[in-house]
Structures are given as structure tokens and as C-alpha cells.
Coordinates of C-alpha atoms and ligand atoms in Angstrom, one line a residue:
M1 CA 201.0 -8.3 191.1
G2 CA 200.3 -4.8 188.9
Q3 CA 198.7 -1.9 190.7
E4 CA 195.4 -0.2 189.2
P5 CA 196.6 3.0 188.5
V6 CA 195.8 6.1 190.0
G7 CA 192.6 8.7 189.3
E8 CA 188.8 7.9 189.4
I9 CA 189.4 6.6 185.1
H10 CA 190.5 3.7 184.7
H11 CA 188.7 1.6 182.2
D12 CA 188.2 3.2 178.9
R13 CA 184.6 3.8 176.5
S14 CA 183.0 0.3 176.6
G15 CA 183.9 0.3 180.0
I16 CA 186.8 -2.3 180.0
V17 CA 189.7 -2.0 182.6
F18 CA 193.3 -0.7 181.7
R19 CA 195.5 -2.7 183.4
P20 CA 199.4 -2.0 183.5
G21 CA 200.9 -4.7 181.6
L22 CA 197.9 -6.8 180.3
E23 CA 198.8 -8.6 183.2
G24 CA 196.5 -11.4 183.9
V25 CA 194.8 -10.5 180.2
P26 CA 194.2 -13.7 178.1
V27 CA 195.3 -12.1 174.1
T28 CA 195.4 -15.0 171.9
Q29 CA 194.7 -18.7 172.3
S30 CA 197.5 -20.8 171.8
A31 CA 198.7 -24.9 172.2
I32 CA 202.1 -24.1 172.6
C33 CA 202.8 -24.1 176.2
D34 CA 201.3 -24.2 179.3
I35 CA 202.1 -23.0 182.6
D36 CA 201.5 -23.4 186.7
G37 CA 203.3 -20.7 187.8
L38 CA 201.8 -21.8 190.7
Q39 CA 202.7 -25.1 191.2
G40 CA 205.5 -24.2 190.1
S41 CA 204.8 -26.7 186.2
L42 CA 205.9 -26.2 182.9
T43 CA 204.9 -28.2 179.5
Y44 CA 205.7 -28.3 175.9
R45 CA 202.5 -29.3 173.5
G46 CA 202.2 -31.2 176.9
Y47 CA 205.4 -32.9 177.4
P48 CA 207.1 -31.5 180.9
V49 CA 210.3 -29.4 180.7
E50 CA 211.9 -32.0 183.2
D51 CA 211.1 -35.2 180.7
L52 CA 211.9 -33.4 177.5
A53 CA 215.0 -31.5 179.1
A54 CA 216.6 -35.5 180.4
H55 CA 215.1 -37.2 177.7
S56 CA 215.1 -34.6 173.9
T57 CA 217.5 -32.6 171.8
F58 CA 216.4 -29.2 171.5
L59 CA 216.3 -29.3 167.8
E60 CA 213.9 -32.3 167.9
T61 CA 212.1 -30.4 170.9
T62 CA 211.4 -26.8 168.7
Y63 CA 210.1 -29.6 165.6
L64 CA 207.5 -30.5 168.7
L65 CA 207.0 -26.5 169.3
I66 CA 206.7 -26.3 165.9
W67 CA 204.9 -28.4 164.5
G68 CA 203.2 -29.8 167.0
D69 CA 203.6 -33.0 167.6
L70 CA 207.3 -34.9 168.6
P71 CA 209.0 -36.1 164.9
S72 CA 209.4 -39.7 164.0
P73 CA 213.6 -40.1 163.4
R74 CA 213.4 -40.2 160.0
Q75 CA 211.6 -37.2 160.2
L76 CA 213.9 -36.3 162.6
R77 CA 217.1 -36.4 160.9
D78 CA 215.3 -34.9 157.5
F79 CA 215.3 -31.9 159.9
E80 CA 218.6 -32.3 161.2
A81 CA 220.0 -32.4 158.0
E82 CA 218.2 -29.6 156.4
V83 CA 219.1 -27.3 159.3
Q84 CA 223.2 -28.1 159.3
M85 CA 223.3 -27.6 155.3
H86 CA 221.5 -23.7 156.1
R87 CA 223.9 -23.4 158.8
R88 CA 226.3 -21.4 156.8
V89 CA 225.5 -17.1 156.5
S90 CA 226.0 -15.1 152.8
F91 CA 229.7 -13.3 152.6
R92 CA 227.1 -10.3 152.7
V93 CA 226.0 -10.9 156.4
R94 CA 229.1 -11.0 157.6
D95 CA 231.2 -8.1 155.5
M96 CA 227.5 -5.9 157.3
M97 CA 229.1 -7.5 161.0
K98 CA 232.0 -6.1 159.8
C99 CA 231.2 -2.6 159.9
F100 CA 229.4 -3.4 163.5
P101 CA 231.3 -1.2 165.9
A102 CA 233.4 -3.8 168.1
T103 CA 232.0 -2.8 171.1
G104 CA 228.3 -2.6 169.8
H105 CA 226.3 -4.7 172.3
P106 CA 226.0 -8.4 170.9
M107 CA 222.4 -8.1 171.2
D108 CA 222.3 -5.5 168.8
A109 CA 224.0 -7.4 166.8
L110 CA 222.0 -10.1 166.6
Q111 CA 218.3 -8.4 165.9
S112 CA 220.3 -6.1 163.2
S113 CA 222.1 -9.3 161.6
A114 CA 218.2 -10.9 162.0
A115 CA 216.2 -8.5 160.3
S116 CA 218.9 -8.5 157.0
L117 CA 217.6 -12.4 156.5
G118 CA 214.7 -10.5 155.3
L119 CA 216.7 -8.9 152.4
F120 CA 218.0 -11.5 150.9
Y121 CA 214.3 -13.9 151.0
S122 CA 212.2 -11.3 150.7
R123 CA 209.0 -13.6 149.0
R124 CA 206.5 -12.6 152.0
A125 CA 204.2 -16.9 150.9
I126 CA 203.5 -17.3 154.4
D127 CA 200.7 -19.0 153.2
N128 CA 203.2 -20.9 151.5
P129 CA 203.8 -24.7 154.2
K130 CA 207.1 -24.8 152.2
Y131 CA 208.5 -21.3 152.7
V132 CA 206.6 -22.0 156.3
Y133 CA 209.2 -24.5 156.6
E134 CA 212.4 -23.2 155.6
A135 CA 212.1 -20.0 156.9
V136 CA 212.0 -22.0 160.0
V137 CA 215.3 -24.0 159.4
R138 CA 216.9 -20.9 158.1
L139 CA 216.7 -19.6 161.5
I140 CA 217.3 -21.5 163.3
A141 CA 220.6 -22.6 161.4
K142 CA 221.5 -19.5 160.9
I143 CA 221.3 -17.9 164.0
P144 CA 223.5 -19.3 166.0
T145 CA 226.1 -18.5 163.5
M146 CA 225.6 -15.1 163.5
V147 CA 225.8 -15.3 167.5
A148 CA 229.2 -16.8 167.2
A149 CA 230.6 -15.1 164.3
F150 CA 229.7 -11.3 165.2
K151 CA 232.7 -12.7 169.0
L152 CA 235.6 -13.4 166.7
I153 CA 234.6 -10.0 163.5
R154 CA 234.0 -7.2 166.7
K155 CA 238.0 -9.2 167.5
G156 CA 239.3 -8.1 164.1
Q157 CA 238.7 -12.2 163.5
D158 CA 237.3 -14.3 160.6
P159 CA 234.5 -15.8 162.2
I160 CA 234.5 -19.6 162.2
Q161 CA 233.2 -21.8 159.6
P162 CA 230.4 -24.2 161.4
R163 CA 231.4 -28.0 161.2
D164 CA 228.5 -30.5 159.2
D165 CA 230.1 -33.8 161.3
L166 CA 229.0 -32.2 164.8
A167 CA 225.2 -31.8 165.5
Y168 CA 223.4 -28.5 167.2
S169 CA 224.9 -27.2 170.1
A170 CA 228.0 -28.9 169.9
N171 CA 228.8 -26.5 167.0
F172 CA 227.8 -23.3 168.6
L173 CA 229.6 -24.1 171.1
Y174 CA 233.3 -24.7 168.5
M175 CA 232.2 -22.0 166.5
L176 CA 232.4 -19.8 169.7
T177 CA 234.9 -21.2 171.3
E178 CA 237.2 -22.3 168.6
R179 CA 237.9 -26.0 170.3
E180 CA 235.9 -28.7 169.7
P181 CA 233.4 -29.5 173.3
D182 CA 233.0 -32.1 175.8
P183 CA 230.3 -34.3 175.2
L184 CA 229.2 -33.8 178.4
A185 CA 229.4 -30.2 177.7
A186 CA 228.2 -30.1 174.1
R187 CA 224.8 -32.1 175.8
I188 CA 224.7 -30.1 179.1
F189 CA 224.9 -27.0 176.6
D190 CA 221.8 -28.5 174.0
R191 CA 219.2 -28.8 177.8
C192 CA 220.3 -25.7 178.0
L193 CA 218.8 -24.0 174.9
I194 CA 215.4 -27.6 175.3
L195 CA 214.8 -25.0 178.8
H196 CA 215.2 -21.5 177.3
A197 CA 212.6 -22.5 173.9
E198 CA 209.1 -21.2 174.8
H199 CA 207.5 -19.8 177.4
S200 CA 204.0 -18.6 176.6
L201 CA 203.4 -15.2 176.2
N202 CA 206.6 -13.9 177.4
A203 CA 207.0 -10.3 176.0
S204 CA 209.3 -11.1 173.8
T205 CA 206.7 -13.5 172.2
F206 CA 203.4 -11.1 172.2
S207 CA 206.4 -9.0 170.4
A208 CA 206.4 -11.4 167.5
R209 CA 203.2 -12.0 167.5
V210 CA 202.1 -8.6 167.5
T211 CA 204.5 -8.6 164.6
A212 CA 203.6 -11.7 162.5
S213 CA 199.6 -10.3 163.0
T214 CA 200.7 -7.6 160.5
L215 CA 201.7 -10.8 158.2
T216 CA 205.3 -9.8 157.7
D217 CA 207.8 -11.5 157.4
P218 CA 209.4 -13.8 159.6
Y219 CA 212.6 -12.3 159.9
A220 CA 210.9 -9.2 160.9
V221 CA 209.1 -11.5 163.4
V222 CA 212.1 -12.8 165.1
A223 CA 214.1 -9.3 164.9
S224 CA 211.8 -7.8 166.7
A225 CA 211.4 -10.1 169.5
V226 CA 215.4 -9.9 169.4
G227 CA 214.9 -6.6 170.5
T228 CA 212.5 -7.1 173.1
L229 CA 215.0 -9.6 175.1
A230 CA 217.5 -7.8 175.4
G231 CA 216.2 -5.1 177.6
P232 CA 217.2 -6.4 181.5
L233 CA 213.2 -7.0 182.6
H234 CA 213.6 -9.8 180.7
G235 CA 216.5 -12.1 178.6
G236 CA 218.9 -9.3 179.8
A237 CA 218.6 -10.1 183.4
N238 CA 221.7 -13.0 183.2
E239 CA 223.6 -10.7 181.8
D240 CA 223.5 -8.6 185.3
V241 CA 223.2 -11.9 188.3
L242 CA 226.4 -12.2 187.5
A243 CA 227.1 -8.6 187.8
M244 CA 225.8 -8.9 191.0
L245 CA 226.6 -12.3 192.5
E246 CA 230.1 -10.6 192.0
E247 CA 229.1 -7.3 194.2
I248 CA 227.7 -9.4 196.9
G249 CA 231.6 -11.3 196.8
S250 CA 231.2 -13.6 199.5
P251 CA 228.4 -15.9 201.1
E252 CA 228.5 -14.4 204.3
R253 CA 227.5 -10.6 202.6
A254 CA 224.1 -11.6 200.8
G255 CA 222.0 -10.9 203.5
E256 CA 223.1 -7.7 204.0
Y257 CA 223.3 -7.1 200.3
L258 CA 219.2 -8.4 199.5
D259 CA 218.5 -6.1 202.8
E260 CA 220.3 -3.0 201.4
A261 CA 218.6 -3.6 197.9
I262 CA 215.5 -3.8 198.6
A263 CA 215.5 -1.0 201.1
S264 CA 216.3 1.5 197.9
K265 CA 213.8 -1.0 196.1
R266 CA 215.6 -2.3 194.4
K267 CA 215.1 -5.4 191.6
I268 CA 217.1 -8.4 192.7
M269 CA 218.5 -10.1 189.4
G270 CA 217.5 -13.5 188.2
F271 CA 214.0 -12.9 190.5
G272 CA 210.2 -12.7 190.5
H273 CA 208.5 -13.7 188.0
R274 CA 205.1 -13.0 186.0
E275 CA 203.3 -16.0 186.4
Y276 CA 205.5 -18.2 189.4
R277 CA 205.0 -18.0 192.9
V278 CA 207.4 -21.2 193.7
K279 CA 210.9 -21.2 192.0
D280 CA 211.2 -21.3 188.2
P281 CA 211.3 -24.9 187.7
R282 CA 213.4 -24.2 185.4
A283 CA 215.6 -22.7 187.7
V284 CA 216.2 -26.2 189.4
I285 CA 216.9 -27.9 186.3
L286 CA 220.0 -25.6 185.9
Q287 CA 220.9 -25.6 189.4
G288 CA 221.2 -29.5 189.3
L289 CA 223.4 -28.7 185.4
A290 CA 225.7 -26.1 187.0
E291 CA 226.8 -28.4 189.9
E292 CA 226.9 -31.1 186.9
L293 CA 229.0 -29.6 185.4
F294 CA 231.9 -28.5 188.7
A295 CA 231.6 -32.5 189.8
R296 CA 233.3 -32.6 186.2
F297 CA 234.9 -29.2 185.4
G298 CA 235.7 -28.0 188.5
K299 CA 233.0 -25.4 190.8
D300 CA 232.8 -21.7 190.0
E301 CA 232.7 -19.8 193.3
M302 CA 230.7 -17.5 192.8
Y303 CA 228.1 -21.0 192.7
D304 CA 228.3 -20.3 196.7
V305 CA 227.1 -16.5 197.0
A306 CA 223.9 -18.0 194.6
R307 CA 222.7 -20.4 196.9
A308 CA 223.2 -17.6 199.9
L309 CA 221.3 -15.4 198.2
E310 CA 218.3 -18.0 197.3
H311 CA 218.7 -18.9 200.6
E312 CA 218.6 -16.1 202.6
A313 CA 216.1 -14.4 199.5
A314 CA 213.7 -17.1 201.0
E315 CA 212.6 -15.5 204.2
R316 CA 212.4 -12.3 202.8
L317 CA 210.7 -12.3 199.8
G318 CA 209.2 -15.9 199.5
P319 CA 206.2 -14.7 201.4
K320 CA 205.5 -12.3 198.3
G321 CA 205.9 -15.8 195.6
I322 CA 209.5 -14.0 194.2
Y323 CA 211.7 -16.9 193.7
P324 CA 214.9 -17.7 191.4
N325 CA 213.5 -17.5 188.1
V326 CA 215.4 -19.0 184.5
D327 CA 217.8 -15.7 184.5
F328 CA 219.6 -16.7 188.1
Y329 CA 222.1 -19.8 187.6
S330 CA 221.5 -19.8 183.9
G331 CA 225.1 -17.1 183.4
L332 CA 227.3 -19.6 186.0
V333 CA 225.8 -22.7 183.9
Y334 CA 227.6 -20.7 180.9
R335 CA 230.2 -18.8 182.7
K336 CA 231.5 -23.0 182.8
L337 CA 231.2 -23.6 179.4
G338 CA 233.5 -20.8 178.5
I339 CA 230.7 -18.3 177.0
P340 CA 231.1 -14.2 177.5
R341 CA 228.4 -12.4 179.4
D342 CA 227.5 -10.8 176.8
L343 CA 226.3 -13.1 174.5
F344 CA 224.4 -15.2 178.1
T345 CA 221.2 -13.6 176.5
P346 CA 222.2 -13.6 172.2
V347 CA 222.4 -18.0 173.6
F348 CA 219.2 -17.6 175.2
A349 CA 217.7 -15.4 172.1
I350 CA 219.0 -19.3 169.9
S351 CA 217.1 -21.2 171.6
R352 CA 213.9 -19.1 172.1
V353 CA 213.7 -18.1 167.9
A354 CA 212.1 -21.7 168.6
G355 CA 209.3 -20.6 170.5
W356 CA 208.8 -17.1 168.6
L357 CA 208.9 -19.6 165.3
A358 CA 206.2 -21.7 166.8
H359 CA 203.6 -18.4 168.5
W360 CA 204.6 -17.5 164.0
R361 CA 203.3 -20.0 162.7
E362 CA 200.3 -20.8 165.4
Q363 CA 199.0 -16.6 165.0
L364 CA 199.5 -17.8 161.1
G365 CA 197.2 -19.9 161.5
A366 CA 194.0 -18.1 163.3
N367 CA 195.3 -14.5 162.5
R368 CA 193.3 -11.2 164.0
I369 CA 195.9 -7.9 163.5
F370 CA 196.4 -7.0 167.3
R371 CA 195.1 -3.4 167.4
P372 CA 194.3 -2.7 171.7
S373 CA 192.5 0.6 173.4
Q374 CA 193.7 3.0 175.3
I375 CA 192.1 5.6 178.0
Y376 CA 193.2 9.2 176.5
T377 CA 194.9 11.5 179.2
G378 CA 196.3 14.0 177.5
A379 CA 195.4 16.9 176.7
Q380 CA 191.0 17.9 175.6
A381 CA 190.8 20.3 173.0
R382 CA 192.7 23.3 172.6
N383 CA 192.8 26.6 170.5
W384 CA 195.7 26.8 168.1
I385 CA 198.9 30.1 169.3
P386 CA 200.5 31.8 166.7
G387 CA 204.8 30.9 167.6
E388 CA 205.0 34.5 168.8
D389 CA 202.2 34.3 171.1
R390 CA 203.3 30.5 172.8
P391 CA 205.5 30.1 176.9
P392 CA 207.8 28.2 175.9
S393 CA 206.8 25.1 176.5
A394 CA 208.4 22.5 179.6
G395 CA 208.7 19.3 177.1
A396 CA 212.3 19.3 176.2
Ligands
SDX401 C1 212.2 -13.6 181.3 O1 207.1 -13.7 181.3 C2 208.2 -14.8 181.5 O2 208.2 -16.2 180.9 C3 209.7 -13.7 180.8 C4 211.0 -15.5 180.9 C5 210.6 -16.8 179.7 O3 210.7 -17.0 179.2 O4 210.4 -16.2 178.4 O5 210.6 -16.2 182.2 C6 212.3 -14.8 180.7 O6 212.0 -13.1 181.4 C7 212.0 -14.0 183.4 C8 212.6 -12.5 184.6 C9 214.6 -12.5 184.2 N1 214.2 -10.5 184.8 C10 214.6 -10.7 185.7 O7 214.4 -11.5 186.8 C11 214.3 -9.3 186.6 C12 214.3 -8.8 188.1 N2 212.7 -9.5 188.0 C13 211.8 -8.5 187.8 O8 211.9 -7.3 187.2 C14 210.4 -8.6 188.4 O9 210.0 -10.2 188.6 C15 210.0 -9.4 186.5 C16 209.6 -8.1 185.7 C17 210.2 -10.6 186.0 C18 208.4 -9.9 186.6 O10 207.2 -8.3 187.4 P1 205.7 -8.3 187.7 O11 205.5 -9.2 187.5 O12 205.2 -7.3 186.8 O13 206.5 -8.2 188.8 P2 206.5 -6.1 189.5 O14 207.3 -5.3 188.9 O15 205.1 -6.1 189.1 O16 206.1 -6.8 191.0 C19 205.7 -6.7 192.0 C20 206.0 -6.7 193.9 C21 206.7 -4.9 193.9 O17 206.7 -5.4 194.8 P3 205.3 -4.2 195.4 O18 205.9 -2.5 195.3 O19 204.6 -4.5 195.0 O20 205.9 -4.2 197.1 O21 207.0 -7.5 193.4 C22 208.5 -6.5 193.7 C23 208.0 -5.9 193.1 O22 208.7 -4.8 193.9 N3 209.2 -7.7 193.1 C24 210.6 -7.3 193.1 C25 211.4 -8.6 192.1 N4 210.7 -8.4 191.5 C26 209.6 -8.1 191.9 N5 211.2 -7.1 194.2 C27 212.1 -7.8 194.2 N6 213.0 -8.2 193.4 C28 212.9 -8.5 192.4 N7 213.0 -9.2 191.0

């Protein structure tokens, strides 16, 4: 989909052609996830995401992504127990979060607090499998606690401590909403985490691999990836989709909104994908989860607007291979689960930590520091000009 650069120079000195955004350029070999963008299929370590979303749990899928195989019941119980033991976060991190501005975006709070974990576990023994296992457990366990904590801290409240009697997803919703969730809501949230856990070399996972390739600690790797996921073209789109649906307001206005957006070359949030030329298979499942929630807890009136927009977009954008992606229906699910809108992307991050850590481990297994080339388009050699002889710069 990317455009060849304008102008006659489009390869570097060794003749390698420039590809904006590395579109279509393989930069690593990976056994973690496979996507068929034409068929609309997604597999984690060979397992179709539909099967995992139906039969697995997020922690079992996390184990699969990171260590390559589904765990035995004993291995899963041990992993779940370890994660449960490490859910709590040091009072130092909580006190640090109390100094964050209440109006700050939760993704910035998460990036800062994730990076701060490196201060507590700074031993960078990344060649020691025990250190790697402990880092995986800590990050999978503590990221949800930090996301939920900031939601309360920014309101001047004390964060809610994790409950050891609740499973992973139920515990997160409890820490967030201060109420024990309905079992169906917890199960649907856990399935959302499975769907968002991994997606090959998306921008934030690429960030994770580049950061990992310098052999820094896994907390810096995750902090780097969180910062990348926050952008509206990546994980930040789920927040914007709801705002777009509310702006459209009614199903009848969907076509008019689309025509105006397309005419003004505005991107439709929640649509399009670098890999998929059909509806994102995750969007298909998320739409089903939304309908399951609505049947039980009442419908979100924005759902009809979303369906109308998808229908109208099929005619206008479908021929260009632009269909709903993972972010299109996820916001409607999260809103029905009581998750505040500006926490939609942090929830995406809670899940994607599994994928980032899987790629971190894989990168360490066959590491070469990322250092691509460039095509220099700047000024040729210039002579020094003393300050008093210089014309004003066009810069600032
Ligand atoms: C995620 O990579 C991943 O796997 C990401 C992700 C994951 O799990 O990690 O799947 C999660 O990031 C999902 C995407 C969330 N972002 C959005 O919903 C924002 C809106 N989508 C677009 O910004 C866009 O579709 C991207 C960024 C997702 C993909 O962009 P590409 O592949 O770089 O495509 P492009 O911007 O080069 O567009 C190519 C053409 C252009 O038209 P022309 O100039 O060729 O005529 O398609 C058009 C674009 O204008 N186009 C869109 C569009 N997306 C692409 N037109 C309208 N609305 C859109 N959403």
C-alpha cells in the first residue's frame, strides 16, 4: 500500500530499494505468529486464534506464545500461581504514580511505571533462563495492577490491592471497577486479552525487538513497546473509534460521514490494516463477544452505528481492501465491561505484553543488533560560516 518515494533516488549505495515503513520487508525470522492477510487467518504457534479464544485462557496462551507449546496442567498451575504471587506493586511505584498529573494519559503512566520496574530488578542476566522466567512473570503480573492503580490514583484514591482468590482477568476487572465481575464478563474479557496478545511484527513489537537487540533489560523493552502502541495509528485507535461513532450519532448518518471523511482524506479509525485485505479475524470474534455481552447486559446504542458504518464502508473502501480491524469493535466490548475509554489502549498493552515478551525471548535466541541503512537526502559538503555572516535560518 505504501508509495515509492518521490524523486529519482530510491536505493542506497548498495542498491537496496527504499521501502517506506519497511512495508513488506522481512527483518527477522519468527516462529511465534503467522498471518494470512488475504485469507484473514491468524495463528499463534500454529494454533488458530479462533480455537484459542474459544478454549484457552490468557495465561495459558501467554505460556504458549512465550515458551512455544501449550503447558501441561501442572505447568499451567505453576505459572498461574507465580503470576498471582507477583501481582502486587511496590509502594515506591504507587507513590511515584501519585506524583503523575491526574490529567496525564494512562498510556504515559503505564510507560513510566513499566520502565520503573527496571530500577528494582536491574540485574541484566538475560542469558539466565531463571531471570528471563522471573521477568516474564513480573511483567505479566504487574502491568494490570499498574493500569488499574493509575485509574484510582488519578482520582486521589488509594489503589485496590489484588485479590488472590480471583483469576487473572476477574482480578483486573475487580481492581479497576472495585466490584467482583460477573463470570461471563470476566470470561469475555479474558478472551479479548487472548485476541490482542500477539500479531507478528506490528509497530510496537518491532520496537520491542529493536530495543531487545541492544541486550537491555526486559522492562525497557516493554516500556519502549508501550510508547509505540500508544499512537492513534496503532493501539490508540480503539479510543478514537468510539468518539467517531458518537460523532456519527445514528446509523442513518454513516454513509454521509464516510463520504465526507473520504473526500477530506481522513482515515476511518478502526479500519484498514497493513496485513489484512479482508475483515480482521479478531474483529469478527470481537463482534460476536460484543453481541454476547449485549444479550446479557443490554445493548450499546453505538453498536447499530458501527454496523451501519461497516456496511457503508464495504461499498466504499472494500474494493481497496480496507475493512474493520481489531480496534473497531473492541471499544464497544470494553465500554460494556465498565472500562473507561482512555484505558482501552492500556488494556491492549496488558495483553500485548505476552507477544512483546515472546519476541524478546526469540530475539535473544538469535540476536543481531538492528541497524538498517538510509538514503541520505541532505546537503552536500558545506563550508563553515561565521555567526555574523549568517542569514536567518528557516528552521525554528
Ligand atoms: C493495529 O500491524 C498490526 O498488526 C497492528 C495491529 C496489531 O494487532 O498490532 O493489528 C493493531 O494497529 C490496528 C490498526 C489500528 N489503526 C487504525 O485503525 C487507524 C486507521 N487505519 C489506518 O491508519 C491504516 O489502515 C493503518 C495504519 C492501519 C495501515 O496503514 P498502511 O498499511 O500504511 O496503509 P496506508 O496508510 O499506506 O494507506 C494505503 C491506502 C491509502 O489510500 P491511497 O493514498 O493509496 O489512495 O489506503 C487508505 C489510505 O488513505 N487507507 C484508509 C485507511 N487505511 C488506509 N483510508 C481510509 N481509512 C482508513 N482507515
